[in-house]
């Protein structure tokens, strides 16, 4: 079974609207919908902000359902080398704001290469792959964006991918984040986000929906 997560409803709405519904319910007060997309059984949910909530919700669904694959669809802030409207798939993930007393700069969790290959193969859109850096803050300054890029080499930043990746890694589940760039960090970030979120908020999920219709995971 596949779990598809998004922060807000718009980030999973194409899947909710088009799947053949088998069940509706709530888990940890979050709405979920279980059904069929193509030949895949899928559970879709949304409603979390930040790494703690992302991890909490992911683990709850892994405990409730017989999940073997997790997709996180939504949006991210671009770092150097990406632009608004680009779609990024994570091949690894790091918490850019996690640092222990020993001085290491984060935990990198490898992504699932077979999921990445299938999405790229069955998608009709150009997709970039690379590291996604997650932290519990909205990166608004050029200086902070440059620091994260220098330290991690990430293509983009968000507030959830690394947390979901870590939970999936610990539970030995496949995981892939698909993120659409809605702003470039440090370049009128908040204004770009407000302008582009409604335009691109559903795009990553729409890409995944099309792939699930054509491919069995």
mmCIF file of C-alpha atoms in Angstrom:
data_model
loop_
_atom_site.group_PDB
_atom_site.id
_atom_site.type_symbol
_atom_site.label_atom_id
_atom_site.label_comp_id
_atom_site.label_asym_id
_atom_site.label_seq_id
_atom_site.Cartn_x
_atom_site.Cartn_y
_atom_site.Cartn_z
ATOM 1 C CA UNK A 1 0.000 0.000 0.000
ATOM 2 C CA UNK A 2 1.146 3.532 -0.777
ATOM 3 C CA UNK A 3 0.929 6.491 1.614
ATOM 4 C CA UNK A 4 0.781 9.951 0.018
ATOM 5 C CA UNK A 5 1.246 12.938 2.336
ATOM 6 C CA UNK A 6 1.051 16.699 1.912
ATOM 7 C CA UNK A 7 1.278 19.614 4.308
ATOM 8 C CA UNK A 8 -1.972 21.258 3.173
ATOM 9 C CA UNK A 9 -4.977 19.946 1.258
ATOM 10 C CA UNK A 10 -3.988 21.638 -2.012
ATOM 11 C CA UNK A 11 -0.796 19.556 -1.999
ATOM 12 C CA UNK A 12 -2.729 16.259 -2.254
ATOM 13 C CA UNK A 13 -5.995 17.475 -3.796
ATOM 14 C CA UNK A 14 -5.571 15.888 -7.263
ATOM 15 C CA UNK A 15 -5.228 12.456 -5.632
ATOM 16 C CA UNK A 16 -8.196 13.030 -3.321
ATOM 17 C CA UNK A 17 -10.407 14.175 -6.168
ATOM 18 C CA UNK A 18 -9.610 11.411 -8.661
ATOM 19 C CA UNK A 19 -9.017 8.227 -6.671
ATOM 20 C CA UNK A 20 -11.648 5.491 -6.424
ATOM 21 C CA UNK A 21 -12.590 5.896 -2.761
ATOM 22 C CA UNK A 22 -12.815 2.854 -0.479
ATOM 23 C CA UNK A 23 -12.685 4.513 2.943
ATOM 24 C CA UNK A 24 -12.665 7.909 4.619
ATOM 25 C CA UNK A 25 -11.662 8.626 8.193
ATOM 26 C CA UNK A 26 -9.447 10.489 10.636
ATOM 27 C CA UNK A 27 -6.179 9.581 12.299
ATOM 28 C CA UNK A 28 -4.616 11.919 14.872
ATOM 29 C CA UNK A 29 -7.459 14.277 13.872
ATOM 30 C CA UNK A 30 -6.076 14.399 10.307
ATOM 31 C CA UNK A 31 -8.432 13.528 7.464
ATOM 32 C CA UNK A 32 -7.435 10.564 5.349
ATOM 33 C CA UNK A 33 -8.865 8.859 2.322
ATOM 34 C CA UNK A 34 -8.054 5.329 1.174
ATOM 35 C CA UNK A 35 -8.732 4.147 -2.340
ATOM 36 C CA UNK A 36 -7.372 3.002 -5.676
ATOM 37 C CA UNK A 37 -5.325 4.921 -8.252
ATOM 38 C CA UNK A 38 -4.595 2.892 -11.371
ATOM 39 C CA UNK A 39 -3.693 -0.509 -9.937
ATOM 40 C CA UNK A 40 -2.288 0.933 -6.702
ATOM 41 C CA UNK A 41 -3.975 1.017 -3.291
ATOM 42 C CA UNK A 42 -3.321 4.443 -1.806
ATOM 43 C CA UNK A 43 -3.923 6.262 1.487
ATOM 44 C CA UNK A 44 -3.808 10.065 1.251
ATOM 45 C CA UNK A 45 -3.607 12.535 4.133
ATOM 46 C CA UNK A 46 -2.482 16.053 4.976
ATOM 47 C CA UNK A 47 -2.266 18.510 7.846
ATOM 48 C CA UNK A 48 1.129 19.038 9.492
ATOM 49 C CA UNK A 49 3.756 21.757 9.707
ATOM 50 C CA UNK A 50 7.359 21.217 10.728
ATOM 51 C CA UNK A 51 9.530 18.182 11.297
ATOM 52 C CA UNK A 52 7.945 16.986 14.540
ATOM 53 C CA UNK A 53 4.403 16.903 13.172
ATOM 54 C CA UNK A 54 5.596 15.387 9.891
ATOM 55 C CA UNK A 55 7.310 12.552 11.747
ATOM 56 C CA UNK A 56 4.354 12.054 14.095
ATOM 57 C CA UNK A 57 1.814 11.763 11.284
ATOM 58 C CA UNK A 58 4.010 9.498 9.179
ATOM 59 C CA UNK A 59 4.588 7.054 12.022
ATOM 60 C CA UNK A 60 0.879 6.981 12.879
ATOM 61 C CA UNK A 61 -0.058 5.960 9.343
ATOM 62 C CA UNK A 62 2.697 3.357 9.186
ATOM 63 C CA UNK A 63 1.330 1.873 12.410
ATOM 64 C CA UNK A 64 -2.303 1.877 11.219
ATOM 65 C CA UNK A 65 -1.953 0.650 7.630
ATOM 66 C CA UNK A 66 0.141 -1.926 5.826
ATOM 67 C CA UNK A 67 2.273 0.714 4.091
ATOM 68 C CA UNK A 68 5.355 -0.207 2.090
ATOM 69 C CA UNK A 69 5.932 3.023 0.120
ATOM 70 C CA UNK A 70 5.602 6.676 1.151
ATOM 71 C CA UNK A 71 5.455 9.723 -1.116
ATOM 72 C CA UNK A 72 5.578 13.304 0.157
ATOM 73 C CA UNK A 73 4.261 15.832 -2.359
ATOM 74 C CA UNK A 74 4.228 19.580 -1.968
ATOM 75 C CA UNK A 75 6.374 22.663 -2.255
ATOM 76 C CA UNK A 76 9.820 23.910 -1.366
ATOM 77 C CA UNK A 77 12.068 26.948 -1.462
ATOM 78 C CA UNK A 78 14.745 26.889 -4.127
ATOM 79 C CA UNK A 79 18.439 27.368 -3.539
ATOM 80 C CA UNK A 80 21.050 28.265 -6.155
ATOM 81 C CA UNK A 81 20.502 26.395 -9.414
ATOM 82 C CA UNK A 82 16.704 26.030 -9.344
ATOM 83 C CA UNK A 83 13.871 28.373 -10.273
ATOM 84 C CA UNK A 84 10.171 28.798 -9.511
ATOM 85 C CA UNK A 85 8.175 26.043 -11.203
ATOM 86 C CA UNK A 86 11.003 23.491 -11.185
ATOM 87 C CA UNK A 87 10.134 20.047 -9.827
ATOM 88 C CA UNK A 88 12.684 18.410 -7.529
ATOM 89 C CA UNK A 89 12.886 14.783 -6.429
ATOM 90 C CA UNK A 90 14.955 14.018 -3.354
ATOM 91 C CA UNK A 91 17.686 11.426 -3.694
ATOM 92 C CA UNK A 92 18.863 12.158 -0.147
ATOM 93 C CA UNK A 93 17.727 14.318 2.757
ATOM 94 C CA UNK A 94 19.362 16.303 5.549
ATOM 95 C CA UNK A 95 18.217 18.321 8.560
ATOM 96 C CA UNK A 96 20.114 21.561 8.049
ATOM 97 C CA UNK A 97 19.217 22.847 11.527
ATOM 98 C CA UNK A 98 20.267 19.707 13.422
ATOM 99 C CA UNK A 99 23.669 19.749 15.107
ATOM 100 C CA UNK A 100 24.821 17.687 18.041
ATOM 101 C CA UNK A 101 27.341 18.623 20.723
ATOM 102 C CA UNK A 102 29.873 16.589 18.730
ATOM 103 C CA UNK A 103 29.526 19.057 15.878
ATOM 104 C CA UNK A 104 28.105 16.987 13.047
ATOM 105 C CA UNK A 105 25.914 18.980 10.710
ATOM 106 C CA UNK A 106 22.965 16.672 10.240
ATOM 107 C CA UNK A 107 21.656 13.261 9.338
ATOM 108 C CA UNK A 108 21.461 12.285 5.683
ATOM 109 C CA UNK A 109 18.983 9.559 4.794
ATOM 110 C CA UNK A 110 19.230 7.933 1.384
ATOM 111 C CA UNK A 111 16.130 7.952 -0.798
ATOM 112 C CA UNK A 112 14.677 4.997 -2.686
ATOM 113 C CA UNK A 113 16.304 4.840 -6.095
ATOM 114 C CA UNK A 114 13.686 2.583 -7.705
ATOM 115 C CA UNK A 115 10.906 5.059 -6.854
ATOM 116 C CA UNK A 116 12.946 7.911 -8.287
ATOM 117 C CA UNK A 117 13.588 6.003 -11.511
ATOM 118 C CA UNK A 118 9.916 5.083 -11.974
ATOM 119 C CA UNK A 119 8.642 8.621 -11.401
ATOM 120 C CA UNK A 120 11.162 10.050 -13.859
ATOM 121 C CA UNK A 121 10.441 7.341 -16.421
ATOM 122 C CA UNK A 122 6.651 7.670 -16.305
ATOM 123 C CA UNK A 123 6.435 11.451 -15.915
ATOM 124 C CA UNK A 124 6.074 13.752 -18.900
ATOM 125 C CA UNK A 125 7.753 16.642 -17.068
ATOM 126 C CA UNK A 126 11.425 17.516 -16.635
ATOM 127 C CA UNK A 127 12.479 16.711 -13.081
ATOM 128 C CA UNK A 128 15.645 17.575 -11.169
ATOM 129 C CA UNK A 129 17.105 15.222 -8.564
ATOM 130 C CA UNK A 130 19.270 16.028 -5.580
ATOM 131 C CA UNK A 131 19.473 16.586 -1.863
ATOM 132 C CA UNK A 132 16.567 18.249 -0.032
ATOM 133 C CA UNK A 133 17.386 20.069 3.213
ATOM 134 C CA UNK A 134 14.725 20.384 5.919
ATOM 135 C CA UNK A 135 14.449 22.659 8.926
ATOM 136 C CA UNK A 136 11.856 24.227 11.193
ATOM 137 C CA UNK A 137 12.073 27.699 9.697
ATOM 138 C CA UNK A 138 11.053 29.628 6.588
ATOM 139 C CA UNK A 139 14.332 30.612 4.892
ATOM 140 C CA UNK A 140 13.879 34.248 3.846
ATOM 141 C CA UNK A 141 17.383 35.723 3.661
ATOM 142 C CA UNK A 142 20.017 35.327 0.976
ATOM 143 C CA UNK A 143 22.679 34.836 3.648
ATOM 144 C CA UNK A 144 20.874 31.881 5.235
ATOM 145 C CA UNK A 145 20.155 30.333 1.837
ATOM 146 C CA UNK A 146 23.810 30.618 0.844
ATOM 147 C CA UNK A 147 24.899 29.079 4.153
ATOM 148 C CA UNK A 148 22.597 26.063 3.692
ATOM 149 C CA UNK A 149 23.751 25.621 0.100
ATOM 150 C CA UNK A 150 27.391 25.795 1.128
ATOM 151 C CA UNK A 151 26.991 23.343 4.007
ATOM 152 C CA UNK A 152 24.722 20.799 2.330
ATOM 153 C CA UNK A 153 24.760 21.270 -1.437
ATOM 154 C CA UNK A 154 20.960 20.978 -1.410
ATOM 155 C CA UNK A 155 18.744 21.961 -4.327
ATOM 156 C CA UNK A 156 15.927 23.205 -2.094
ATOM 157 C CA UNK A 157 14.659 23.552 1.465
ATOM 158 C CA UNK A 158 11.417 22.578 3.173
ATOM 159 C CA UNK A 159 10.104 21.766 6.660
ATOM 160 C CA UNK A 160 9.292 18.072 6.376
ATOM 161 C CA UNK A 161 11.122 15.857 3.855
ATOM 162 C CA UNK A 162 14.050 14.861 6.085
ATOM 163 C CA UNK A 163 11.725 14.028 8.964
ATOM 164 C CA UNK A 164 9.502 11.773 6.862
ATOM 165 C CA UNK A 165 12.593 10.206 5.283
ATOM 166 C CA UNK A 166 14.038 9.428 8.713
ATOM 167 C CA UNK A 167 10.830 7.736 9.884
ATOM 168 C CA UNK A 168 10.665 5.675 6.694
ATOM 169 C CA UNK A 169 14.333 4.733 7.018
ATOM 170 C CA UNK A 170 13.849 3.543 10.597
ATOM 171 C CA UNK A 171 10.760 1.546 9.580
ATOM 172 C CA UNK A 172 12.456 0.141 6.447
ATOM 173 C CA UNK A 173 9.893 1.692 4.104
ATOM 174 C CA UNK A 174 10.544 3.150 0.660
ATOM 175 C CA UNK A 175 10.316 6.936 0.475
ATOM 176 C CA UNK A 176 10.386 9.710 -2.107
ATOM 177 C CA UNK A 177 9.725 13.449 -1.797
ATOM 178 C CA UNK A 178 8.481 15.289 -4.886
ATOM 179 C CA UNK A 179 8.595 19.055 -4.416
ATOM 180 C CA UNK A 180 7.746 22.009 -6.655
ATOM 181 C CA UNK A 181 9.721 25.226 -6.191
ATOM 182 C CA UNK A 182 7.382 28.091 -5.279
ATOM 183 C CA UNK A 183 10.002 30.647 -4.237
ATOM 184 C CA UNK A 184 13.752 31.163 -4.380
ATOM 185 C CA UNK A 185 15.108 31.690 -0.873
ATOM 186 C CA UNK A 186 16.319 35.219 -0.272
ATOM 187 C CA UNK A 187 14.727 36.657 -3.399
ATOM 188 C CA UNK A 188 11.463 38.303 -2.311
ATOM 189 C CA UNK A 189 10.730 34.949 -0.699
ATOM 190 C CA UNK A 190 7.449 35.664 1.065
ATOM 191 C CA UNK A 191 5.990 37.599 -1.873
ATOM 192 C CA UNK A 192 6.974 34.840 -4.304
ATOM 193 C CA UNK A 193 5.474 32.182 -2.039
ATOM 194 C CA UNK A 194 2.110 33.947 -1.787
ATOM 195 C CA UNK A 195 2.008 34.538 -5.549
ATOM 196 C CA UNK A 196 3.051 31.050 -6.616
ATOM 197 C CA UNK A 197 1.585 28.718 -3.996
ATOM 198 C CA UNK A 198 -1.901 28.508 -5.474
ATOM 199 C CA UNK A 199 -0.429 28.254 -8.969
ATOM 200 C CA UNK A 200 1.956 25.390 -8.195
ATOM 201 C CA UNK A 201 0.672 23.959 -4.905
ATOM 202 C CA UNK A 202 -0.899 20.881 -6.484
ATOM 203 C CA UNK A 203 1.669 20.248 -9.239
ATOM 204 C CA UNK A 204 3.828 17.629 -7.491
ATOM 205 C CA UNK A 205 0.764 15.630 -6.527
ATOM 206 C CA UNK A 206 -0.636 15.879 -10.052
ATOM 207 C CA UNK A 207 2.637 14.483 -11.413
ATOM 208 C CA UNK A 208 2.491 11.583 -8.944
ATOM 209 C CA UNK A 209 -1.184 10.953 -9.758
ATOM 210 C CA UNK A 210 -0.374 10.623 -13.448
ATOM 211 C CA UNK A 211 2.514 8.267 -12.678
ATOM 212 C CA UNK A 212 0.378 6.047 -10.419
ATOM 213 C CA UNK A 213 -2.229 5.743 -13.168
ATOM 214 C CA UNK A 214 0.414 4.371 -15.520
ATOM 215 C CA UNK A 215 2.711 2.396 -13.192
ATOM 216 C CA UNK A 216 2.366 -0.184 -10.411
ATOM 217 C CA UNK A 217 4.497 0.389 -7.325
#
